[in-house]
Coordinates of C-alpha atoms and ligand atoms in Angstrom, one line a residue:
X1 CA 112.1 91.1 115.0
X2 CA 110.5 94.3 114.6
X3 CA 107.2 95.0 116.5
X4 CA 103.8 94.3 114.8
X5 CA 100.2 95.7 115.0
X6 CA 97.7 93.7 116.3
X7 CA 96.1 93.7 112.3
X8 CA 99.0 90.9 112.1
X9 CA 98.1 88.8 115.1
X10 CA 94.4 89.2 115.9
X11 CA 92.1 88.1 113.0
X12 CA 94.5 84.7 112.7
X13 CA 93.6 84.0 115.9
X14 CA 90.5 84.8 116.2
X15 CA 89.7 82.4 112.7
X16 CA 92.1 79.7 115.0
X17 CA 90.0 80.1 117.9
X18 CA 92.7 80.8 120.3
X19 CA 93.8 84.7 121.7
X20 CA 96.9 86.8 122.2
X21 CA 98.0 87.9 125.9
X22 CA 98.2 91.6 126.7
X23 CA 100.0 91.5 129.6
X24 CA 100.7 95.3 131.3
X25 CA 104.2 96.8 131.7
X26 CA 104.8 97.9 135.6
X27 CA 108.6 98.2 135.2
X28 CA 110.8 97.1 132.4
X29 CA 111.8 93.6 135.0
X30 CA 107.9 92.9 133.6
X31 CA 108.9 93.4 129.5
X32 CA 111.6 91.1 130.5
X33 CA 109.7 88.2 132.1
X34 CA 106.6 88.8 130.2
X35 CA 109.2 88.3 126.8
X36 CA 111.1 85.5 128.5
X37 CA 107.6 83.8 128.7
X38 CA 106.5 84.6 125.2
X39 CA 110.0 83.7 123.8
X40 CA 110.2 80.3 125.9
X41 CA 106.5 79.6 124.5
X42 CA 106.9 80.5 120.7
X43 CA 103.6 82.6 121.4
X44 CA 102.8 85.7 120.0
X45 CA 102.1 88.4 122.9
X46 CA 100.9 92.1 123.4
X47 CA 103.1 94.2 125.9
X48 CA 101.3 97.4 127.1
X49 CA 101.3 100.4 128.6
X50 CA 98.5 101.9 130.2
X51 CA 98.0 105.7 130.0
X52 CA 97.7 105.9 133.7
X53 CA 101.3 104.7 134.3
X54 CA 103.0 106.4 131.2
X55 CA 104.6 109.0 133.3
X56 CA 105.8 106.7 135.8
X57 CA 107.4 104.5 133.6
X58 CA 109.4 107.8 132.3
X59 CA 107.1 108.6 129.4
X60 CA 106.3 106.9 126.1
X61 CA 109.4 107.9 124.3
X62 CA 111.7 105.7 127.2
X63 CA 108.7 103.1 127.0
X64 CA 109.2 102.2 123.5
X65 CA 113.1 103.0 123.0
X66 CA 113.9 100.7 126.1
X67 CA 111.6 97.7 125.1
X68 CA 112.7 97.6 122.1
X69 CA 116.1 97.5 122.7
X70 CA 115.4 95.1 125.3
X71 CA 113.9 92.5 122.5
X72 CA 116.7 93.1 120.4
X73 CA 119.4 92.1 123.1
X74 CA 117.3 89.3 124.3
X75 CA 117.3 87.9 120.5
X76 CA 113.3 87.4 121.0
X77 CA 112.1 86.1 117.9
X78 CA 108.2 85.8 118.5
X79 CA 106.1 88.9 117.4
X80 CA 105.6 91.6 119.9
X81 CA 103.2 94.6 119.8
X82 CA 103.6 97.3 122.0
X83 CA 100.8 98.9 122.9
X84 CA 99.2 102.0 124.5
X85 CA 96.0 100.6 127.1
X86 CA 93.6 103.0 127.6
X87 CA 94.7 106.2 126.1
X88 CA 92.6 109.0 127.0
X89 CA 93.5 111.9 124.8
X90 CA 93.8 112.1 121.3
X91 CA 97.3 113.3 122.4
X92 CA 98.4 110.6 123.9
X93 CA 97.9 108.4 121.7
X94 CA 99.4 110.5 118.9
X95 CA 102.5 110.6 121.4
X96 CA 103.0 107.0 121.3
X97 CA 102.4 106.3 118.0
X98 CA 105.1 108.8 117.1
X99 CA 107.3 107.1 120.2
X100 CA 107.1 103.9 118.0
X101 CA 104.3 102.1 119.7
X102 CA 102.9 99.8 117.1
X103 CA 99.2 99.9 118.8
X104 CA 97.0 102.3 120.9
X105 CA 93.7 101.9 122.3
X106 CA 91.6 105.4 122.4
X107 CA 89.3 104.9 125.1
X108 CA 86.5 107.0 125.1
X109 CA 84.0 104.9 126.7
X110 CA 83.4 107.4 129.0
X111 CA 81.9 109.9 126.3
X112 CA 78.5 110.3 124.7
X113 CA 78.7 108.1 121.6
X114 CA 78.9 110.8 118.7
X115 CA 82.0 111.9 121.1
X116 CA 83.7 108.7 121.2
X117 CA 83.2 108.4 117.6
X118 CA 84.5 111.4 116.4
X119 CA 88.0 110.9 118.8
X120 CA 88.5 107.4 118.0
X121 CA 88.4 108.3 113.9
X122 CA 91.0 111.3 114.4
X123 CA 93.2 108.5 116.5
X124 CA 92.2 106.0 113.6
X125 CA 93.2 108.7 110.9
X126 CA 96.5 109.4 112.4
X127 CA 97.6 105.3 113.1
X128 CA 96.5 104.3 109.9
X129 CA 98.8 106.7 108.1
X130 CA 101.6 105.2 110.9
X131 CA 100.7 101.9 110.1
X132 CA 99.6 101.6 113.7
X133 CA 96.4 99.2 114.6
X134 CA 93.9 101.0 117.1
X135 CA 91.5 99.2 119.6
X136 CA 88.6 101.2 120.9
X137 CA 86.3 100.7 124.1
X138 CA 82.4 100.8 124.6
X139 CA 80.6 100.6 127.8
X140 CA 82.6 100.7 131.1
X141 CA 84.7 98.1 132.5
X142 CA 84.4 98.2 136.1
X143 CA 86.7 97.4 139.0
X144 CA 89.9 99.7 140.4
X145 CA 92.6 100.1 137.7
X146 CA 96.0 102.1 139.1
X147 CA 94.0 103.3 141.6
X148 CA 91.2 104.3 139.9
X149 CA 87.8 102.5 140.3
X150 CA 84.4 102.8 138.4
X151 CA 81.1 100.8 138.0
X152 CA 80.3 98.1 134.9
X153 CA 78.3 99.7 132.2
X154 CA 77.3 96.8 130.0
X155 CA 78.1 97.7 126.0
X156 CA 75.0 98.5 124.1
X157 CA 74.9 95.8 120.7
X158 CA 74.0 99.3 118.6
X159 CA 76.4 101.4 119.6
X160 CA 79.1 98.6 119.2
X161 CA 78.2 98.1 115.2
X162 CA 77.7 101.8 114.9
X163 CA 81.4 102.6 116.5
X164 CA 83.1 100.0 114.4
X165 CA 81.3 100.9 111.2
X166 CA 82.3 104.3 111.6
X167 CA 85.8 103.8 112.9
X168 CA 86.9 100.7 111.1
X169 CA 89.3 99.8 114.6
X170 CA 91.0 96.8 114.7
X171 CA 89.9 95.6 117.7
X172 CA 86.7 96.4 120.4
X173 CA 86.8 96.5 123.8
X174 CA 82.9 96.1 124.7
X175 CA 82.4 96.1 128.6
X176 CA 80.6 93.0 129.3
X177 CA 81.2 92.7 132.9
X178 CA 84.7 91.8 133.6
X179 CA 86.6 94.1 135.7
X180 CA 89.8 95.5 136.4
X181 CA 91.3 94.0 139.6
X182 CA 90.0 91.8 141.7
X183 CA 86.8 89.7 141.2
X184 CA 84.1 90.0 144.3
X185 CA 83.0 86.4 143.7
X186 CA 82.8 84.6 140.4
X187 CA 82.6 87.2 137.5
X188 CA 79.4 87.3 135.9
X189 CA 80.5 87.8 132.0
X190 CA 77.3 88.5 129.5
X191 CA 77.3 85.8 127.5
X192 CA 74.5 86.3 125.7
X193 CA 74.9 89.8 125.0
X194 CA 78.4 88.4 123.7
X195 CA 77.4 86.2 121.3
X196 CA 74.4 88.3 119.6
X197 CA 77.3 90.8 119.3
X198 CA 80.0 88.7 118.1
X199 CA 77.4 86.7 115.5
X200 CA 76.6 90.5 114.5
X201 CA 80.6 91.5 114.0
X202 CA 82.2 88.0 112.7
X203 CA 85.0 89.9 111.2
X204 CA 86.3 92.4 114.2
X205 CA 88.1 90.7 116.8
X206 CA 87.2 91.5 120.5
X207 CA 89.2 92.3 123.6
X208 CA 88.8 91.1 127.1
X209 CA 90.0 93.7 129.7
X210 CA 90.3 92.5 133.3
X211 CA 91.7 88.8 132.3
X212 CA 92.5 88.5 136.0
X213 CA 90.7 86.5 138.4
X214 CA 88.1 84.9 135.8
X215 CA 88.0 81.2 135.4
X216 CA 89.2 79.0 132.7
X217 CA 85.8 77.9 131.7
X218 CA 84.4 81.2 131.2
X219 CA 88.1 82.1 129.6
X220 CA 87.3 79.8 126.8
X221 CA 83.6 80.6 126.2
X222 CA 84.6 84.1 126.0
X223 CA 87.6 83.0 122.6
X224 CA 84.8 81.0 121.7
X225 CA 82.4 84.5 121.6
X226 CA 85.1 86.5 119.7
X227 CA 87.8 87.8 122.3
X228 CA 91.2 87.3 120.4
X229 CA 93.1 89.3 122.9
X230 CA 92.6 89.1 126.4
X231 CA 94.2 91.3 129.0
X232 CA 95.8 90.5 132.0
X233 CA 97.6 92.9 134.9
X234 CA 96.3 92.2 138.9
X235 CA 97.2 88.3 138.5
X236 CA 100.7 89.4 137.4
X237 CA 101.2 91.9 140.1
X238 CA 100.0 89.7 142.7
X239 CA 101.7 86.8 142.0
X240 CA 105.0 89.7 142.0
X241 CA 104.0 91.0 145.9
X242 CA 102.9 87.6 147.4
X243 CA 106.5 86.0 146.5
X244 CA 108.2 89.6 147.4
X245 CA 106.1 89.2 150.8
X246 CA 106.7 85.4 151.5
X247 CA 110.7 86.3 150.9
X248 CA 111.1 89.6 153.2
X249 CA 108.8 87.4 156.0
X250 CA 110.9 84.5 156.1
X251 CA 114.7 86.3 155.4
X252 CA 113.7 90.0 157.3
X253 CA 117.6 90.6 157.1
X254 CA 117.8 90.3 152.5
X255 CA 118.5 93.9 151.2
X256 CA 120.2 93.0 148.0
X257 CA 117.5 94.0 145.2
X258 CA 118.4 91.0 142.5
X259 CA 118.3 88.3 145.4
X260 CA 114.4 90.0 146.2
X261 CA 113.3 91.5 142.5
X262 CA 115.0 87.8 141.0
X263 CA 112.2 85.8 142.5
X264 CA 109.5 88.4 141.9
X265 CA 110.0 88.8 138.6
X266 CA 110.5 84.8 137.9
X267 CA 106.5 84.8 139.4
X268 CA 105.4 87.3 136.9
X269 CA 106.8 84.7 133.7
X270 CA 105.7 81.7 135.5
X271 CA 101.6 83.4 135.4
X272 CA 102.4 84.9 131.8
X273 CA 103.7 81.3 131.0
X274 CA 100.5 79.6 132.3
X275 CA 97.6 82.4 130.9
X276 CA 99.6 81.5 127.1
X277 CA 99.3 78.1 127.7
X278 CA 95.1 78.6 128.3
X279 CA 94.8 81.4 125.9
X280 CA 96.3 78.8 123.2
X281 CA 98.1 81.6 121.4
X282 CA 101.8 79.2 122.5
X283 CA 103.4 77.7 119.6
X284 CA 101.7 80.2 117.6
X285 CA 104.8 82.8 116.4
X286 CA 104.9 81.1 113.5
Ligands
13P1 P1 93.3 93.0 135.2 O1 94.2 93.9 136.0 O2 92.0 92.8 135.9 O3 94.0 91.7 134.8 O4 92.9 93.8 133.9 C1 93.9 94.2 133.0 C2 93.4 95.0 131.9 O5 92.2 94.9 131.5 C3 94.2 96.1 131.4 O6 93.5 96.9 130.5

């Protein structure tokens, strides 16, 4: 199957009360187990690419040839976007989209507002004409994120019906206090502030960055408030090194990497597996 936008996935679930997993790309062993999951669950899921660890990962043009071979050889049937998390140029995201990335995120949350307008409608502009969907952020999202950390800003209700009037995105990323990483404590999500803005934008579904580390309860309120796509990295990654550590502890003398990376990358589908099953996006490919 060809790779969709999230235009295709994200208003059906949000109507259906249930949301798509973004699950990051760290090396391609994670496209593999996050499909495997995805595949296994008939669910529809969101593989991404964040803009910090584009370069890394050989640039976008290896990103999006080698996943999608990747889906074609392992006959995955459910619909897949790939998408660009956190872009921070214009460029960038222009690169992807003409990499074959079938969704970017222009984040310029960072920006006065008039700023992030005017970016996110030239990225807008450019995906629409690509038949790319685009997912924009307001406020700040807090926590460490590939080594980078920064304070929550809570989103301002205004300025998210302002951006989305004048951008038309396809999805909004408004910072409500999650953060990226790990939680000190129990996150404290705005609920309130999330409802008075999701009663206010019924028709724009909303994404949930740093899906790690918050509980199931609050998980559900927040599909409940709007969030049809909710993201998820650290718990991935974690679950990767604790079962890579546990492994090299108990057997110091294994060297062979499939007999260490096998493991690892069976912990990565088992959490993708689980977060489907809460998000209530399995059985949902249809
Ligand atoms: P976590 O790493 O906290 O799961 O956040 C992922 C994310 O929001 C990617 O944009």
């Amino acid at each position: 199957m060809s790779l969709v936008t999230l235009k295709e996935l994200l208003p059906k679930a949000k109507q259906n009360h249930y949301a798509v997993g973004q699950f990051n790309i760290n090396s391609f062993q994670w496209v593999e187990a996050i499909l495997r999951a995805a595949e296994r669950q008939q669910s529809p899921v969101i593989l991404a690419s964040t803009d910090r660890i584009v370069d890394y990962l050989g640039g976008v043009n290896v990103i999006a040839a080698t996943t999608k071979k990747m889906i074609e050889e392992m006959n995955i049937t459910v619909p897949v976007v790939l998408h660009l998390d956190h872009g921070f140029t214009v460029e960038r995201c222009t690169a992807a989209i003409d990499a074959g990335y079938s969704s970017v995120m222009y984040d310029g949350s960072s920006l006065p507002l008039p700023e992030n307008i005017q970016r996110t409608r030239e990225v807008v502009a450019y995906a629409k004409a690509h038949h790319v969907s685009v997912e924009a952020e307001i406020g700040s999202v807090g926590g460490t994120e590939d080594g980078v950390t920064s304070g929550i800003q809570y989103a301002d209700p205004n300025e998210c019906y302002q951006l989305v009037a004048a951008t038309r995105v396809d999805a909004l990323a408004a910072a409500l206090g999650s953060v990226h990483g790990p939680y000190q404590g129990e996150p404290n999500l705005a609920f309130d502030l999330m409802k008075e803005i999701s009663d206010n934008l019924m028709d724009v579904p909303f994404a949930l960055h740093g899906g790690s580390g918050i509980p199931d309860y609050q998980i559900i309120k927040a599909i409940r408030y709007g969030h049809a796509k909710i993201n998820v990295n650290t718990e991935c990654n974690q679950a990767w090194a604790q079962t890579i550590r546990t492994l090299l502890t108990e057997k110091p003398d294994l060297y062979s990497p499939p007999d260490i990376l096998g493991p690892g990358m069976a912990a990565i589908e088992q959490v993708v597996t689980r977060k489907i099953q809460l998000f209530g996006s399995a059985h949902k490919a249809g």
